[in-house]
């Protein structure tokens, strides 16, 4: 086997969904954009539906169409990017619910598909997506007479509980949705953890389901095992890899494993990331190549057939730290060359 094996634990995913669900009294949805954060929407979404998730969120109508084919009729599929000019057929044919972001999107949706349900996304300070207060004031009355299913907004700083922006956005959302009778949704993973005031009727966790921060209690969902292709002895003073990024200062055993930056193991983790043989740790030696990593395995009693770069001892967040990024980016960059295997059904 020449490619890495990405093992995704569906039971851990389900446990994370249930744990997040227990933290709020209302309904808990699930965010499965970007192919369920790289974990595979065709296996992730059905398992979450079986746990009880009834409202799913994706970024685009194309993702929504894929998800509808996976889930079949029933669950609500909400599209964050709303109703773009070319989305009408996808929204109609796959029964998607766009989160309308502007008066233009609202007019487009109501004209093209007058009976089709929709939600509204409000901007409460992030300035990324959603209607600002005057837009909402101008369209609210008309939108509330149609099949409006949800009013939502998104927090910019929820992973940092002490930031004053959180309370400011909460105040803005509360004011903008005063008197709204349909369900309100404000919080993703970070917001759920900010407490009851932030949770409203429906939460929208993403990263926490997949084992990432800020949900520190999450069970790890992914393990990434990379096969050792070749092992060699390197003498003192010899170098390893592009640019001679590693120089042996002791007789060193180097294992070359199959995965590189083309598989989402970004070059910035060169020399820093660790790999594991069960609980024994070894270090990346030199630079990450496109398809290969070189590992200093001198201290291992025997060289194993594979080394883990993600697992319980190095989570997506620890690896992200070594790479100068966030767990979200590590997860969603995991490459297509890996064989994906699933634990649980
Ligand atoms: C991605 C996203 C989420 C999920 O956020 P997590 O931090 O992954 O839980 C929720 N709502 C919106 C609008 C998003 O873009």
Coordinates of C-alpha atoms and ligand atoms in Angstrom, one line a residue:
X1 CA 0.0 0.0 0.0
X2 CA 1.5 3.3 -1.2
X3 CA -0.9 5.8 0.2
X4 CA -1.8 6.9 3.7
X5 CA -4.9 5.7 5.5
X6 CA -7.3 8.2 6.9
X7 CA -9.5 6.5 9.5
X8 CA -12.6 8.3 10.5
X9 CA -14.4 7.2 13.7
X10 CA -18.1 7.7 13.1
X11 CA -18.9 6.6 16.7
X12 CA -16.7 9.4 18.0
X13 CA -18.4 11.8 15.6
X14 CA -21.8 10.7 16.9
X15 CA -20.6 11.0 20.5
X16 CA -19.4 14.6 19.8
X17 CA -22.8 15.5 18.2
X18 CA -24.6 14.1 21.3
X19 CA -22.3 15.9 23.7
X20 CA -22.8 19.3 21.9
X21 CA -26.6 18.6 21.8
X22 CA -26.7 18.1 25.5
X23 CA -25.1 21.5 26.1
X24 CA -28.1 23.4 24.8
X25 CA -31.9 22.8 25.4
X26 CA -32.9 23.5 21.8
X27 CA -32.3 21.8 18.5
X28 CA -28.8 20.9 17.3
X29 CA -28.1 20.9 13.6
X30 CA -24.9 19.9 11.8
X31 CA -22.5 21.8 9.5
X32 CA -21.2 19.5 6.8
X33 CA -19.7 22.0 4.3
X34 CA -16.5 21.3 2.5
X35 CA -17.2 17.6 2.2
X36 CA -17.9 17.4 6.0
X37 CA -14.7 19.2 6.8
X38 CA -12.8 16.7 4.6
X39 CA -14.2 13.7 6.4
X40 CA -16.6 12.5 3.7
X41 CA -20.1 13.8 3.5
X42 CA -21.5 10.5 2.2
X43 CA -20.7 8.8 5.5
X44 CA -20.8 11.7 7.9
X45 CA -24.2 13.1 7.1
X46 CA -26.2 9.8 7.3
X47 CA -24.6 9.0 10.7
X48 CA -25.6 12.4 12.0
X49 CA -29.1 12.0 10.7
X50 CA -29.3 8.7 12.5
X51 CA -28.2 10.4 15.7
X52 CA -31.1 12.8 15.3
X53 CA -29.8 15.8 13.3
X54 CA -32.6 17.2 11.2
X55 CA -31.2 20.4 9.9
X56 CA -27.9 20.4 7.9
X57 CA -25.8 23.4 6.7
X58 CA -23.6 23.6 3.6
X59 CA -21.8 26.5 2.0
X60 CA -23.1 26.3 -1.6
X61 CA -26.1 25.0 -3.5
X62 CA -23.8 22.5 -5.3
X63 CA -22.9 21.1 -1.9
X64 CA -26.5 21.0 -1.0
X65 CA -27.4 19.0 -4.1
X66 CA -24.8 16.4 -3.3
X67 CA -26.1 16.3 0.3
X68 CA -29.7 15.8 -0.8
X69 CA -28.6 12.8 -2.9
X70 CA -26.9 11.4 0.1
X71 CA -29.7 12.0 2.6
X72 CA -32.8 11.6 0.5
X73 CA -36.0 13.4 1.3
X74 CA -36.7 14.7 4.8
X75 CA -33.8 16.6 6.5
X76 CA -33.7 20.4 5.9
X77 CA -30.6 21.4 3.9
X78 CA -29.7 25.1 4.5
X79 CA -27.3 26.9 2.2
X80 CA -25.2 29.7 3.7
X81 CA -24.4 31.5 0.4
X82 CA -28.1 32.0 -0.2
X83 CA -29.7 32.1 -3.6
X84 CA -27.2 33.0 -6.3
X85 CA -28.4 33.8 -9.9
X86 CA -27.5 30.3 -11.2
X87 CA -28.8 28.4 -8.1
X88 CA -32.6 28.4 -8.9
X89 CA -32.7 24.9 -10.5
X90 CA -30.5 23.3 -7.8
X91 CA -32.6 24.8 -5.0
X92 CA -35.9 23.7 -6.6
X93 CA -34.8 20.3 -7.7
X94 CA -33.0 19.3 -4.5
X95 CA -35.4 21.1 -2.1
X96 CA -32.7 23.3 -0.6
X97 CA -33.3 26.2 1.8
X98 CA -31.2 29.2 1.0
X99 CA -30.2 31.6 3.8
X100 CA -31.0 34.9 2.0
X101 CA -28.1 37.4 2.5
X102 CA -29.4 40.5 0.8
X103 CA -32.6 42.2 -0.4
X104 CA -31.4 41.2 -3.9
X105 CA -31.3 37.5 -3.0
X106 CA -34.6 37.9 -1.3
X107 CA -36.2 39.4 -4.4
X108 CA -34.6 36.8 -6.6
X109 CA -35.8 33.9 -4.5
X110 CA -39.4 35.2 -4.0
X111 CA -39.7 35.9 -7.7
X112 CA -38.2 32.6 -9.0
X113 CA -39.6 30.2 -6.5
X114 CA -42.5 31.9 -4.7
X115 CA -43.5 28.9 -2.6
X116 CA -40.1 27.6 -1.7
X117 CA -38.9 28.0 1.9
X118 CA -36.0 30.2 2.9
X119 CA -34.1 31.5 5.9
X120 CA -32.5 34.8 6.4
X121 CA -28.9 35.4 7.5
X122 CA -28.3 38.7 9.4
X123 CA -25.0 40.5 9.7
X124 CA -24.5 41.4 13.4
X125 CA -20.9 42.7 13.0
X126 CA -18.8 40.2 11.2
X127 CA -19.3 41.9 7.9
X128 CA -19.0 38.8 5.8
X129 CA -22.5 37.5 4.9
X130 CA -26.0 38.6 5.8
X131 CA -28.4 41.5 5.7
X132 CA -27.5 44.6 7.7
X133 CA -30.1 46.2 9.9
X134 CA -31.5 48.6 7.3
X135 CA -31.8 45.8 4.7
X136 CA -33.6 43.6 7.2
X137 CA -35.9 46.4 8.2
X138 CA -36.8 47.0 4.6
X139 CA -37.6 43.4 3.7
X140 CA -38.7 41.8 7.0
X141 CA -42.4 42.4 6.7
X142 CA -42.6 40.8 3.3
X143 CA -40.2 37.9 4.2
X144 CA -42.2 37.1 7.4
X145 CA -45.4 36.6 5.3
X146 CA -43.7 33.8 3.2
X147 CA -42.3 30.4 4.1
X148 CA -39.5 31.7 6.4
X149 CA -37.9 28.8 8.3
X150 CA -35.0 30.3 10.2
X151 CA -33.3 33.6 11.1
X152 CA -29.6 33.2 11.8
X153 CA -26.3 35.1 12.3
X154 CA -22.7 34.1 12.9
X155 CA -20.2 35.1 15.6
X156 CA -16.7 36.3 14.6
X157 CA -14.8 35.7 17.8
X158 CA -16.7 32.9 19.6
X159 CA -13.5 30.8 20.1
X160 CA -12.2 33.6 22.4
X161 CA -14.8 33.9 25.2
X162 CA -13.3 37.1 26.6
X163 CA -13.7 39.2 23.5
X164 CA -16.2 42.0 23.9
X165 CA -17.3 41.5 20.3
X166 CA -19.3 38.5 21.4
X167 CA -21.6 40.4 23.7
X168 CA -21.9 43.2 21.2
X169 CA -23.0 40.7 18.4
X170 CA -25.4 39.1 20.8
X171 CA -27.0 42.4 21.6
X172 CA -27.3 43.2 17.9
X173 CA -28.8 39.8 17.1
X174 CA -31.3 40.1 20.0
X175 CA -32.4 43.5 18.8
X176 CA -32.7 42.6 15.2
X177 CA -34.7 39.5 15.9
X178 CA -37.1 41.0 18.5
X179 CA -40.6 39.6 17.8
X180 CA -39.4 37.0 15.3
X181 CA -41.6 33.9 15.7
X182 CA -39.6 31.4 13.6
X183 CA -36.5 29.6 15.1
X184 CA -33.4 31.7 15.6
X185 CA -29.9 30.3 15.2
X186 CA -26.8 32.2 16.4
X187 CA -24.1 29.7 17.5
X188 CA -21.6 27.4 15.9
X189 CA -19.3 25.3 18.1
X190 CA -17.6 28.2 19.9
X191 CA -20.9 30.0 20.6
X192 CA -22.5 26.9 22.1
X193 CA -19.7 27.0 24.7
X194 CA -20.4 30.6 25.5
X195 CA -23.6 29.5 27.3
X196 CA -27.3 29.6 27.2
X197 CA -27.7 33.3 26.2
X198 CA -25.9 32.5 22.9
X199 CA -27.7 29.3 22.0
X200 CA -31.3 30.4 21.0
X201 CA -33.5 27.7 19.3
X202 CA -31.0 25.9 17.0
X203 CA -27.2 25.5 17.1
X204 CA -24.9 24.9 14.1
X205 CA -21.8 23.0 15.2
X206 CA -19.2 22.1 12.7
X207 CA -15.6 21.7 13.9
X208 CA -16.6 20.3 17.3
X209 CA -18.3 17.3 15.6
X210 CA -15.0 16.5 13.9
X211 CA -12.9 16.6 17.1
X212 CA -11.5 20.1 16.8
X213 CA -11.1 23.1 19.2
X214 CA -12.7 25.1 20.7
X215 CA -14.6 21.9 21.8
X216 CA -11.8 20.7 24.1
X217 CA -13.9 17.7 25.3
X218 CA -14.3 16.4 21.8
X219 CA -13.3 12.8 21.1
X220 CA -10.7 12.6 18.3
X221 CA -12.4 11.6 15.0
X222 CA -9.5 11.2 12.6
X223 CA -6.4 9.1 12.5
X224 CA -3.9 9.4 9.7
X225 CA -1.4 6.6 9.2
X226 CA 1.4 6.9 6.6
X227 CA 3.2 3.8 5.2
X228 CA 7.0 3.6 5.5
X229 CA 8.3 3.1 2.0
X230 CA 12.1 2.9 2.8
X231 CA 14.5 3.2 5.7
X232 CA 18.2 4.1 5.5
X233 CA 21.2 4.9 7.8
X234 CA 22.6 8.4 7.5
X235 CA 26.1 9.2 8.8
X236 CA 27.1 12.2 10.9
X237 CA 27.3 15.2 8.6
X238 CA 25.1 13.9 5.8
X239 CA 21.9 15.8 5.0
X240 CA 18.3 14.7 4.3
X241 CA 15.8 16.2 1.9
X242 CA 15.4 19.3 -0.2
X243 CA 17.7 22.1 0.7
X244 CA 19.6 19.8 3.0
X245 CA 17.0 20.8 5.6
X246 CA 18.2 18.2 8.1
X247 CA 21.9 17.4 8.9
X248 CA 22.7 14.3 11.0
X249 CA 24.6 15.1 14.2
X250 CA 24.5 11.5 15.2
X251 CA 24.3 8.2 13.3
X252 CA 20.6 8.6 12.2
X253 CA 18.0 6.2 10.9
X254 CA 15.6 7.9 8.5
X255 CA 12.3 6.5 7.4
X256 CA 10.6 7.9 4.3
X257 CA 6.8 7.8 4.4
X258 CA 4.2 8.4 1.8
X259 CA 2.4 11.7 2.1
X260 CA 3.4 15.3 1.5
X261 CA 2.1 18.8 0.9
X262 CA 0.0 17.6 -2.0
X263 CA -1.9 15.7 0.6
X264 CA -2.5 18.6 2.9
X265 CA 0.6 18.2 5.1
X266 CA 1.6 21.8 4.5
X267 CA 5.3 22.6 4.1
X268 CA 5.3 25.0 7.0
X269 CA 5.3 22.0 9.4
X270 CA 8.8 21.0 8.1
X271 CA 11.2 20.1 10.9
X272 CA 8.5 20.6 13.6
X273 CA 5.7 18.1 13.3
X274 CA 5.9 14.8 15.1
X275 CA 4.9 11.3 14.1
X276 CA 3.9 8.4 16.3
X277 CA 4.5 4.7 16.5
X278 CA 1.8 4.0 19.0
X279 CA 2.9 6.2 21.9
X280 CA 6.5 6.5 20.8
X281 CA 7.3 9.8 19.2
X282 CA 9.7 10.7 16.4
X283 CA 10.3 14.0 14.6
X284 CA 10.1 15.1 11.0
X285 CA 13.6 15.5 9.6
X286 CA 14.0 18.2 7.1
X287 CA 11.5 19.6 4.6
X288 CA 8.1 18.3 3.6
X289 CA 8.1 17.2 -0.1
X290 CA 5.1 17.0 -2.4
X291 CA 4.6 13.3 -1.8
X292 CA 7.0 12.3 0.9
X293 CA 8.1 13.0 4.5
X294 CA 11.5 11.9 6.0
X295 CA 11.3 10.9 9.7
X296 CA 14.1 10.5 12.3
X297 CA 13.3 7.0 13.7
X298 CA 16.7 6.4 15.3
X299 CA 15.1 6.0 18.8
X300 CA 12.5 3.5 17.8
X301 CA 13.4 -0.1 18.7
X302 CA 12.0 -1.4 15.4
X303 CA 10.9 0.6 12.4
X304 CA 7.1 0.0 12.0
X305 CA 5.2 -0.4 8.8
X306 CA 3.5 2.9 9.3
X307 CA 3.6 6.0 11.4
X308 CA 0.7 8.2 12.5
X309 CA 0.7 11.9 12.0
X310 CA -2.9 12.4 13.3
X311 CA -4.4 10.5 16.2
X312 CA -5.1 10.8 19.9
X313 CA -1.5 12.0 20.7
X314 CA -1.4 14.6 17.9
X315 CA -4.8 16.0 17.2
X316 CA -5.7 18.2 14.2
X317 CA -5.1 21.2 16.6
X318 CA -1.6 20.1 17.8
X319 CA -0.6 19.4 14.2
X320 CA -2.1 22.8 13.2
X321 CA 0.0 24.5 15.8
X322 CA 3.2 22.9 14.4
X323 CA 2.1 24.2 11.0
X324 CA 1.2 27.7 12.1
X325 CA -2.5 27.3 11.2
X326 CA -5.8 26.1 12.7
X327 CA -7.4 22.6 13.0
X328 CA -10.1 23.6 10.5
X329 CA -7.4 24.1 7.8
X330 CA -5.6 20.8 8.5
X331 CA -8.9 18.9 8.4
X332 CA -10.3 20.5 5.2
X333 CA -6.9 20.1 3.4
X334 CA -6.6 16.4 4.0
X335 CA -6.0 15.1 0.5
X336 CA -7.9 12.9 -1.9
X337 CA -5.0 10.4 -2.2
X338 CA -5.7 8.9 1.2
X339 CA -7.7 5.8 1.5
X340 CA -10.6 6.7 3.8
X341 CA -11.7 4.0 6.2
X342 CA -14.6 4.3 8.6
X343 CA -15.1 2.9 12.1
X344 CA -18.7 2.5 13.1
X345 CA -21.5 2.7 10.6
Ligands
LIG1 C1 -18.7 27.1 9.2 C2 -19.9 27.7 9.8 C3 -20.4 27.2 11.0 C4 -19.8 26.0 11.8 O1 -18.7 26.6 12.5 P1 -17.7 25.7 13.5 O2 -16.8 26.8 14.1 O3 -17.0 24.8 12.6 O4 -18.6 25.0 14.5 C5 -21.6 27.7 11.5 N1 -22.2 28.8 10.9 C6 -21.7 29.4 9.8 C7 -22.3 30.5 9.2 C8 -20.5 28.9 9.2 O5 -19.9 29.5 8.2

